[in-house]
CSV table of C-alpha atoms in Angstrom, one decimal:
chain,number,residue,atom,x,y,z
A,153,UNK,CA,22.0,-10.7,-27.6
A,154,UNK,CA,19.3,-8.5,-28.8
A,155,UNK,CA,16.2,-9.2,-26.8
A,156,UNK,CA,14.0,-6.2,-28.5
A,157,UNK,CA,11.9,-8.6,-30.6
A,158,UNK,CA,11.6,-11.2,-27.9
A,159,UNK,CA,10.1,-9.2,-24.9
A,160,UNK,CA,6.4,-10.1,-24.3
A,161,UNK,CA,3.7,-7.8,-25.3
A,162,UNK,CA,2.5,-7.6,-21.7
A,163,UNK,CA,5.9,-6.1,-20.6
A,164,UNK,CA,6.3,-3.7,-23.4
A,165,UNK,CA,4.1,-1.0,-21.7
A,166,UNK,CA,5.4,-1.5,-18.3
A,167,UNK,CA,8.1,1.0,-17.0
A,168,UNK,CA,10.2,0.6,-14.0
A,169,UNK,CA,8.8,1.9,-10.7
A,170,UNK,CA,9.8,5.5,-10.3
A,171,UNK,CA,10.1,5.1,-6.7
A,172,UNK,CA,12.5,2.2,-7.1
A,173,UNK,CA,14.7,4.3,-9.5
A,174,UNK,CA,14.6,7.3,-7.0
A,175,UNK,CA,15.6,4.8,-4.2
A,176,UNK,CA,19.0,4.3,-6.3
A,177,UNK,CA,19.7,8.1,-6.0
A,178,UNK,CA,18.3,8.3,-2.4
A,179,UNK,CA,20.8,5.8,-1.3
A,180,UNK,CA,23.4,8.4,-1.2
A,181,UNK,CA,23.8,9.3,2.3
A,182,UNK,CA,23.7,13.0,1.6
A,183,UNK,CA,20.4,12.8,0.2
A,184,UNK,CA,17.5,13.6,2.4
A,185,UNK,CA,14.9,11.2,1.2
A,186,UNK,CA,11.1,11.9,1.4
A,187,UNK,CA,10.6,9.5,-1.5
A,188,UNK,CA,10.4,6.3,0.5
A,189,UNK,CA,7.3,4.3,1.5
A,190,UNK,CA,8.8,2.1,4.5
A,191,UNK,CA,8.4,2.2,8.3
A,192,UNK,CA,10.8,4.0,10.5
A,193,UNK,CA,13.7,1.3,10.9
A,194,UNK,CA,13.5,2.1,14.8
A,195,UNK,CA,10.2,0.3,14.9
A,196,UNK,CA,11.5,-2.9,13.7
A,197,UNK,CA,11.4,-5.6,16.6
A,198,UNK,CA,14.9,-7.0,15.8
A,199,UNK,CA,15.5,-8.5,19.4
A,200,UNK,CA,12.3,-10.1,19.5
A,201,UNK,CA,12.7,-11.7,16.1
A,202,UNK,CA,16.1,-12.8,17.1
A,203,UNK,CA,14.7,-14.7,20.0
A,204,UNK,CA,11.9,-16.0,18.0
A,205,UNK,CA,14.4,-17.3,15.3
A,206,UNK,CA,16.5,-19.1,17.9
A,207,UNK,CA,13.5,-20.7,19.4
A,208,UNK,CA,12.3,-21.9,16.1
A,209,UNK,CA,15.6,-23.2,15.0
A,210,UNK,CA,15.8,-25.0,18.4
A,211,UNK,CA,12.5,-26.7,18.7
A,212,UNK,CA,10.9,-26.8,15.0
A,213,UNK,CA,13.9,-26.7,12.6
A,214,UNK,CA,12.5,-29.1,10.0
A,215,UNK,CA,9.2,-27.5,9.6
A,216,UNK,CA,10.8,-24.1,9.3
A,217,UNK,CA,13.2,-25.2,6.7
A,218,UNK,CA,11.0,-27.4,4.7
A,219,UNK,CA,8.2,-26.8,2.0
A,220,UNK,CA,4.7,-25.7,3.4
A,221,UNK,CA,1.2,-25.4,2.4
A,222,UNK,CA,0.4,-23.1,-0.6
A,223,UNK,CA,-2.5,-21.6,1.5
A,224,UNK,CA,-0.2,-20.7,4.4
A,225,UNK,CA,1.4,-21.7,7.7
A,226,UNK,CA,-2.0,-22.8,9.5
A,227,UNK,CA,-1.1,-21.2,13.1
A,228,UNK,CA,-0.4,-17.8,11.4
A,229,UNK,CA,-3.6,-18.0,9.3
A,230,UNK,CA,-5.7,-18.6,12.4
A,231,UNK,CA,-3.9,-15.7,14.4
A,232,UNK,CA,-4.5,-13.5,11.5
A,233,UNK,CA,-8.2,-14.3,11.1
A,234,UNK,CA,-8.8,-13.9,15.0
A,235,UNK,CA,-6.9,-10.4,14.7
A,236,UNK,CA,-9.2,-9.4,11.6
A,237,UNK,CA,-12.3,-10.3,13.5
A,238,UNK,CA,-11.1,-8.2,16.6
A,239,UNK,CA,-9.7,-5.3,14.7
A,240,UNK,CA,-11.5,-4.9,11.6
A,241,UNK,CA,-14.7,-6.7,12.2
A,242,UNK,CA,-14.2,-9.1,9.3
A,243,UNK,CA,-16.4,-12.1,10.0
A,244,UNK,CA,-14.6,-15.1,8.6
A,245,UNK,CA,-17.3,-17.7,8.9
A,246,UNK,CA,-18.1,-20.1,6.3
A,247,UNK,CA,-18.2,-17.4,3.6
A,248,UNK,CA,-14.6,-16.3,3.7
A,249,UNK,CA,-11.1,-18.0,3.4
A,250,UNK,CA,-7.5,-16.7,3.7
A,251,UNK,CA,-4.2,-17.1,2.0
A,252,UNK,CA,-1.0,-15.9,3.2
A,253,UNK,CA,0.9,-14.1,0.3
A,254,UNK,CA,4.5,-12.9,-0.2
A,255,UNK,CA,3.8,-9.3,0.3
A,256,UNK,CA,0.9,-7.1,-0.7
A,257,UNK,CA,2.4,-6.9,-4.2
A,258,UNK,CA,1.8,-10.6,-4.6
A,259,UNK,CA,-1.6,-10.4,-3.3
A,260,UNK,CA,-2.4,-7.9,-6.0
A,261,UNK,CA,-0.9,-10.0,-8.7
A,262,UNK,CA,-2.7,-13.2,-7.7
A,263,UNK,CA,-6.0,-11.4,-7.6
A,264,UNK,CA,-5.3,-10.0,-11.1
A,265,UNK,CA,-4.1,-13.5,-12.3
A,266,UNK,CA,-7.3,-15.1,-11.3
A,267,UNK,CA,-9.8,-12.4,-12.4
A,268,UNK,CA,-8.3,-10.6,-15.4
A,269,UNK,CA,-8.2,-11.4,-19.0
A,270,UNK,CA,-6.3,-9.1,-21.5
A,271,UNK,CA,-8.2,-5.9,-22.1
A,272,UNK,CA,-10.5,-6.3,-18.9
A,273,UNK,CA,-10.8,-3.0,-16.9
A,274,UNK,CA,-9.6,-1.8,-13.6
A,275,UNK,CA,-10.9,1.1,-11.8
A,276,UNK,CA,-8.3,2.9,-9.8
A,277,UNK,CA,-8.0,5.9,-7.5
A,278,UNK,CA,-6.4,8.8,-9.3
A,279,UNK,CA,-3.7,8.9,-8.0
A,280,UNK,CA,-3.0,5.3,-6.7
A,281,UNK,CA,-0.2,3.0,-5.7
A,282,UNK,CA,2.4,2.5,-8.5
A,283,UNK,CA,3.2,-1.0,-7.7
A,284,UNK,CA,-0.4,-2.4,-8.2
A,285,UNK,CA,-0.9,0.0,-11.3
A,286,UNK,CA,2.2,-1.8,-12.7
A,287,UNK,CA,0.8,-5.2,-11.7
A,288,UNK,CA,-2.5,-4.3,-13.7
A,289,UNK,CA,-0.4,-3.2,-16.6
A,290,UNK,CA,1.5,-6.5,-16.8
A,291,UNK,CA,-1.8,-8.3,-17.5
A,292,UNK,CA,-2.7,-5.8,-20.3
A,293,UNK,CA,-5.6,-4.6,-18.3
A,294,UNK,CA,-7.2,-1.3,-19.1
A,295,UNK,CA,-6.9,1.3,-16.3
A,296,UNK,CA,-9.8,3.9,-15.7
A,297,UNK,CA,-8.7,6.4,-13.2
A,298,UNK,CA,-11.3,8.1,-11.0
A,299,UNK,CA,-10.4,11.4,-9.2
A,300,UNK,CA,-10.0,11.6,-5.5
A,301,UNK,CA,-12.0,13.9,-3.5
A,302,UNK,CA,-11.4,14.8,0.2
A,303,UNK,CA,-13.6,11.8,1.1
A,304,UNK,CA,-12.4,9.3,-1.3
A,305,UNK,CA,-13.2,8.3,-4.8
A,306,UNK,CA,-15.8,10.4,-6.6
A,307,UNK,CA,-18.9,8.1,-6.6
A,308,UNK,CA,-20.5,9.8,-9.5
A,309,UNK,CA,-17.7,9.4,-11.8
A,310,UNK,CA,-17.2,5.9,-10.6
A,311,UNK,CA,-20.8,4.9,-11.5
A,312,UNK,CA,-20.5,6.7,-14.9
A,313,UNK,CA,-17.3,4.7,-15.5
A,314,UNK,CA,-18.9,1.4,-14.6
A,315,UNK,CA,-22.0,2.0,-16.6
A,316,UNK,CA,-20.1,3.0,-19.9
A,317,UNK,CA,-17.5,0.3,-19.6
A,318,UNK,CA,-18.7,-3.3,-19.7
A,319,UNK,CA,-15.2,-4.7,-19.7
A,320,UNK,CA,-14.5,-3.6,-15.9
A,321,UNK,CA,-14.1,-6.4,-13.6
A,322,UNK,CA,-12.1,-4.9,-10.6
A,323,UNK,CA,-12.1,-1.7,-8.5
A,324,UNK,CA,-8.9,-1.1,-6.7
A,325,UNK,CA,-8.9,1.2,-3.6
A,326,UNK,CA,-6.7,2.0,-0.7
A,327,UNK,CA,-9.4,3.5,1.5
A,328,UNK,CA,-7.4,4.2,4.7
A,329,UNK,CA,-4.5,6.7,4.6
A,330,UNK,CA,-4.2,6.2,0.9
A,331,UNK,CA,-0.8,5.8,-0.9
A,332,UNK,CA,0.1,8.4,-2.1
A,333,UNK,CA,-2.5,11.0,-1.1
A,334,UNK,CA,-3.0,10.1,2.7
A,335,UNK,CA,-6.8,10.6,2.3
A,336,UNK,CA,-9.2,8.4,4.1
A,337,UNK,CA,-12.4,7.3,2.4
A,338,UNK,CA,-15.4,8.2,4.4
A,339,UNK,CA,-18.1,5.6,5.6
A,340,UNK,CA,-20.6,7.0,3.1
A,341,UNK,CA,-18.2,6.5,0.2
A,342,UNK,CA,-17.2,3.1,1.2
A,343,UNK,CA,-20.7,2.0,1.4
A,344,UNK,CA,-21.5,3.6,-2.1
A,345,UNK,CA,-18.5,1.8,-3.6
A,346,UNK,CA,-19.8,-1.6,-2.2
A,347,UNK,CA,-23.2,-0.9,-3.6
A,348,UNK,CA,-21.8,-0.1,-7.2
A,349,UNK,CA,-19.7,-3.2,-6.9
A,350,UNK,CA,-22.9,-5.1,-6.3
A,351,UNK,CA,-25.0,-3.3,-9.0
A,352,UNK,CA,-22.4,-3.9,-11.6
A,353,UNK,CA,-21.1,-7.2,-10.5
A,354,UNK,CA,-17.5,-6.2,-10.1
A,355,UNK,CA,-15.0,-7.1,-7.4
A,356,UNK,CA,-13.4,-4.6,-4.9
A,357,UNK,CA,-9.7,-5.2,-4.0
A,358,UNK,CA,-9.6,-3.3,-0.8
A,359,UNK,CA,-5.7,-2.9,0.0
A,360,UNK,CA,-5.3,-1.9,3.8
A,361,UNK,CA,-1.5,-1.7,4.6
A,362,UNK,CA,-1.7,1.4,6.8
A,363,UNK,CA,-5.1,1.0,8.5
A,364,UNK,CA,-3.5,0.3,11.9
A,365,UNK,CA,-1.4,3.5,11.8
A,366,UNK,CA,-4.2,5.9,12.6
A,367,UNK,CA,-2.9,8.7,15.2
A,368,UNK,CA,-5.8,11.0,14.9
A,369,UNK,CA,-9.4,10.9,13.9
A,370,UNK,CA,-12.1,8.2,14.2
A,371,UNK,CA,-11.7,4.8,12.8
A,372,UNK,CA,-13.7,4.0,9.7
A,373,UNK,CA,-15.1,0.4,9.1
A,374,UNK,CA,-13.2,-1.6,6.2
A,375,UNK,CA,-15.3,-2.2,3.2
A,376,UNK,CA,-14.9,-5.9,3.7
A,377,UNK,CA,-16.5,-5.9,7.3
A,378,UNK,CA,-19.8,-4.6,5.5
A,379,UNK,CA,-19.4,-7.2,2.7
A,380,UNK,CA,-22.1,-10.0,2.8
A,381,UNK,CA,-22.0,-10.9,-0.9
A,382,UNK,CA,-18.3,-11.8,-1.4
A,383,UNK,CA,-17.6,-8.8,-3.7
A,384,UNK,CA,-14.7,-7.8,-1.7
A,385,UNK,CA,-11.2,-9.2,-1.6
A,386,UNK,CA,-9.3,-7.7,1.5
A,387,UNK,CA,-5.3,-7.4,1.2
A,388,UNK,CA,-3.7,-6.8,4.6
A,389,UNK,CA,0.0,-6.7,5.4
A,390,UNK,CA,2.8,-7.1,8.0
A,391,UNK,CA,5.1,-4.7,6.3
A,392,UNK,CA,4.1,-1.6,7.9
A,393,UNK,CA,3.5,-2.8,11.5
A,394,UNK,CA,6.0,-5.5,11.9
A,395,UNK,CA,8.7,-6.0,9.1
A,396,UNK,CA,8.6,-5.1,5.4
A,397,UNK,CA,11.6,-7.3,4.8
A,398,UNK,CA,9.8,-10.6,5.7
A,399,UNK,CA,7.4,-10.2,2.9
A,400,UNK,CA,4.2,-11.0,4.5
A,401,UNK,CA,0.7,-10.2,3.8
A,402,UNK,CA,-2.8,-11.9,3.4
A,403,UNK,CA,-5.7,-12.2,1.3
A,404,UNK,CA,-9.2,-12.7,2.7
A,405,UNK,CA,-11.8,-13.5,0.1
A,406,UNK,CA,-15.0,-15.4,-0.6
A,407,UNK,CA,-14.7,-19.1,-0.7
A,408,UNK,CA,-15.6,-19.3,-4.3
A,409,UNK,CA,-12.1,-17.9,-5.3
A,410,UNK,CA,-10.2,-20.2,-3.0
A,411,UNK,CA,-9.4,-22.8,-5.6
A,412,UNK,CA,-8.1,-20.6,-8.3
A,413,UNK,CA,-6.2,-18.3,-5.8
A,414,UNK,CA,-4.4,-21.4,-4.6
A,415,UNK,CA,-3.7,-22.7,-8.0
A,416,UNK,CA,-2.3,-19.2,-9.0
A,417,UNK,CA,-0.2,-19.2,-5.8
A,418,UNK,CA,1.3,-22.6,-6.7
A,419,UNK,CA,2.1,-21.5,-10.1
A,420,UNK,CA,3.8,-18.4,-8.7
A,421,UNK,CA,6.1,-19.4,-5.9
A,422,UNK,CA,4.6,-22.7,-4.5
A,423,UNK,CA,4.1,-21.0,-1.1
A,424,UNK,CA,5.3,-18.3,1.2
A,425,UNK,CA,8.4,-18.6,3.1
A,426,UNK,CA,7.6,-20.8,6.2
A,427,UNK,CA,10.3,-19.4,8.3
A,428,UNK,CA,8.9,-15.9,7.8
A,429,UNK,CA,5.3,-17.2,8.5
A,430,UNK,CA,6.6,-18.9,11.8
A,431,UNK,CA,8.4,-15.9,12.9
A,432,UNK,CA,5.2,-13.6,12.5
A,433,UNK,CA,3.1,-16.3,14.3
A,434,UNK,CA,5.6,-16.7,17.1
A,435,UNK,CA,5.5,-12.6,17.5
A,436,UNK,CA,1.8,-12.6,17.5
A,437,UNK,CA,1.7,-15.3,20.1
A,438,UNK,CA,4.6,-14.2,22.5
A,439,UNK,CA,4.9,-10.5,22.2
A,440,UNK,CA,2.4,-7.4,22.3
A,441,UNK,CA,2.1,-6.2,18.7
A,442,UNK,CA,-0.5,-3.6,19.7
A,443,UNK,CA,2.0,-1.9,21.9
A,444,UNK,CA,4.5,-1.9,19.3
A,445,UNK,CA,2.0,-0.5,16.8
A,446,UNK,CA,1.0,2.2,19.3
A,447,UNK,CA,4.7,3.2,19.6
A,448,UNK,CA,4.7,3.7,15.7
A,449,UNK,CA,1.6,5.6,15.9
A,450,UNK,CA,3.0,8.2,18.3
A,451,UNK,CA,6.3,8.5,16.3
A,452,UNK,CA,4.4,8.9,13.1
A,453,UNK,CA,2.0,11.4,14.7
A,454,UNK,CA,5.0,13.4,15.8
A,455,UNK,CA,6.8,13.2,12.5
A,456,UNK,CA,3.7,14.0,10.3
A,457,UNK,CA,2.7,17.0,12.5
A,458,UNK,CA,6.3,18.2,12.5
A,459,UNK,CA,6.6,18.0,8.6
A,460,UNK,CA,3.3,19.9,8.2
A,461,UNK,CA,4.4,22.7,10.6
A,462,UNK,CA,7.6,22.9,8.6
A,463,UNK,CA,5.6,22.9,5.4
A,464,UNK,CA,3.3,25.7,6.9
A,465,UNK,CA,6.4,27.7,7.7
A,466,UNK,CA,8.6,27.2,4.5
A,467,UNK,CA,6.2,26.5,1.6
A,468,UNK,CA,4.7,29.1,-0.6
A,469,UNK,CA,0.9,29.8,-0.3
A,470,UNK,CA,0.5,28.5,-3.7
A,471,UNK,CA,1.2,24.9,-2.6
A,472,UNK,CA,-1.6,23.0,-1.0
A,473,UNK,CA,-1.3,19.6,0.8
A,474,UNK,CA,-3.1,16.9,2.6
A,475,UNK,CA,-3.3,16.4,6.4
A,476,UNK,CA,-3.4,12.8,6.9
A,477,UNK,CA,-4.9,11.1,10.2
A,478,UNK,CA,-2.6,8.2,9.9
A,479,UNK,CA,-0.2,6.4,7.5
A,480,UNK,CA,3.0,7.7,6.2
A,481,UNK,CA,2.3,10.1,3.3
A,482,UNK,CA,1.5,13.7,2.5
A,483,UNK,CA,0.4,14.7,-1.0
A,484,UNK,CA,1.3,18.1,-2.4
A,485,UNK,CA,-0.3,19.9,-5.3
A,486,UNK,CA,1.0,22.9,-7.0
A,487,UNK,CA,-0.5,25.3,-9.5
A,488,UNK,CA,-1.6,23.9,-12.8
A,489,UNK,CA,1.2,23.7,-15.3
A,490,UNK,CA,3.9,22.8,-12.9
A,491,UNK,CA,5.8,19.7,-13.8
A,492,UNK,CA,7.0,17.9,-10.6
A,493,UNK,CA,9.1,15.5,-12.8
A,494,UNK,CA,11.3,18.4,-13.7
A,495,UNK,CA,11.1,19.9,-10.2
A,496,UNK,CA,12.2,16.5,-8.7
A,497,UNK,CA,15.5,16.5,-10.7
A,498,UNK,CA,16.2,19.9,-9.4
A,499,UNK,CA,15.5,18.9,-5.9
A,500,UNK,CA,18.0,15.8,-6.2
A,501,UNK,CA,20.7,18.6,-7.2
A,502,UNK,CA,19.9,20.3,-4.0
A,503,UNK,CA,20.0,16.7,-2.2
A,504,UNK,CA,16.5,16.3,-1.6
A,505,UNK,CA,14.2,13.5,-2.9
A,506,UNK,CA,10.5,13.0,-3.4
A,507,UNK,CA,8.3,11.3,-6.0
A,508,UNK,CA,6.6,13.1,-8.6
A,509,UNK,CA,2.9,12.7,-9.1
A,510,UNK,CA,2.8,11.2,-12.7
A,511,UNK,CA,4.3,8.0,-11.0
A,512,UNK,CA,0.9,7.3,-9.4
A,513,UNK,CA,-1.2,8.3,-12.4
A,514,UNK,CA,-2.9,5.9,-14.8
A,515,UNK,CA,-1.1,7.8,-17.6
A,516,UNK,CA,2.6,8.0,-16.3
A,517,UNK,CA,3.6,10.0,-19.3
A,518,UNK,CA,1.5,12.9,-18.6
A,519,UNK,CA,3.3,15.7,-16.4
A,520,UNK,CA,1.7,16.0,-13.0
A,521,UNK,CA,1.6,19.1,-10.7
A,522,UNK,CA,1.5,17.0,-7.6
A,523,UNK,CA,4.1,15.0,-5.6
A,524,UNK,CA,4.3,12.7,-2.7
A,525,UNK,CA,6.2,13.1,0.7
A,526,UNK,CA,7.0,10.3,3.1
A,527,UNK,CA,7.7,11.6,6.8
A,528,UNK,CA,8.3,8.1,8.4
A,529,UNK,CA,12.1,7.7,8.4
A,530,UNK,CA,13.6,11.0,8.8
A,531,UNK,CA,14.7,12.8,11.8
A,532,UNK,CA,13.3,16.2,12.9
A,533,UNK,CA,16.6,17.8,11.8
A,534,UNK,CA,16.4,16.3,8.3
A,535,UNK,CA,12.8,16.9,7.9
A,536,UNK,CA,13.1,20.7,8.7
A,537,UNK,CA,16.2,21.0,6.4
A,538,UNK,CA,14.8,19.2,3.5
A,539,UNK,CA,11.4,20.8,3.7
A,540,UNK,CA,13.2,24.4,4.0
A,541,UNK,CA,15.2,23.3,0.8
A,542,UNK,CA,12.0,22.4,-1.1
A,543,UNK,CA,10.2,25.4,0.1
A,544,UNK,CA,13.0,27.5,-1.4
A,545,UNK,CA,13.0,25.6,-4.7
A,546,UNK,CA,9.0,26.0,-5.0
A,547,UNK,CA,9.3,29.7,-4.1
A,548,UNK,CA,11.8,30.1,-7.1
A,549,UNK,CA,9.6,28.1,-9.4
A,550,UNK,CA,6.3,29.3,-8.4
């Protein structure tokens, strides 16, 4: 059957995630892949989850295998709210509420569904996370990219963009160890973003999946912790600190959005997997997640520093790159005129994978001179081998 005339307008301009397409290539065990965005598999608490699953199925099988509340499993909601108060300073008093969602991607989707009409504007960091950029595209939103400085989004350009485009409803930001750049937005810029959101009456969607993976530098308060007016929707996740496969994340937001977000959730998938929620609640109750996260931090600190040392050794001087204080990504920038999309194809031929920068831009069709590296999953041996191969390729091309 020919579906060419049946595809909806909202999907016509959306292309498959470049990262997912690269994953298909990187599945080859001969490929050294720096293209992923997943935690190190050795950090997954498999034995603990096995014990929790056995306990749940022995003591609470009916609840685990039945339908649940759209807003989420109540014990998990309470545990997350307590953790957010302690770790992120987010005051969940009468003003805020929470919904457990099926991964951060769904949190972004529900926020978009509730707030965005066709043609509404979304301000994004340039570069930004491809998954949420594609979500905004499926709602036919107009994307406005604001370039990143070393301390975060350029506030002058952000205000100019808000002032000149009255259709903007949402600012999307990953302020801590940003994907893909690894940049952490400074406290001054976070405060500035919040003031601009209030001034122009737009919502900030603060996406924070990597915030607990800091291995150097000083912690910076979340934007949500400074929000007293309900302008910030906070998106947190268990994917990078517990298990990505369980697909668990959470939205914390002003109660004024609760009814519509709940209805949007019901229309999407009724509720998040109850069994997964009970597993996460059991882990938070019975095990020390902070110790587990600390082990992840130490591992990522070593791998990040090792990759940077290899890049210092093998990359040509014309290549510059970020030096993140946490998270799992490094952003590499090459001289103007370099097309990292073409470069990536040559790297694949040499059995190394990365993600070209155009995948993270509001205009995915324009060539980019940057690319993203992930350091969380590869061994030291593979990191050095892969970076050496990339260094040789860059030396030839530059």
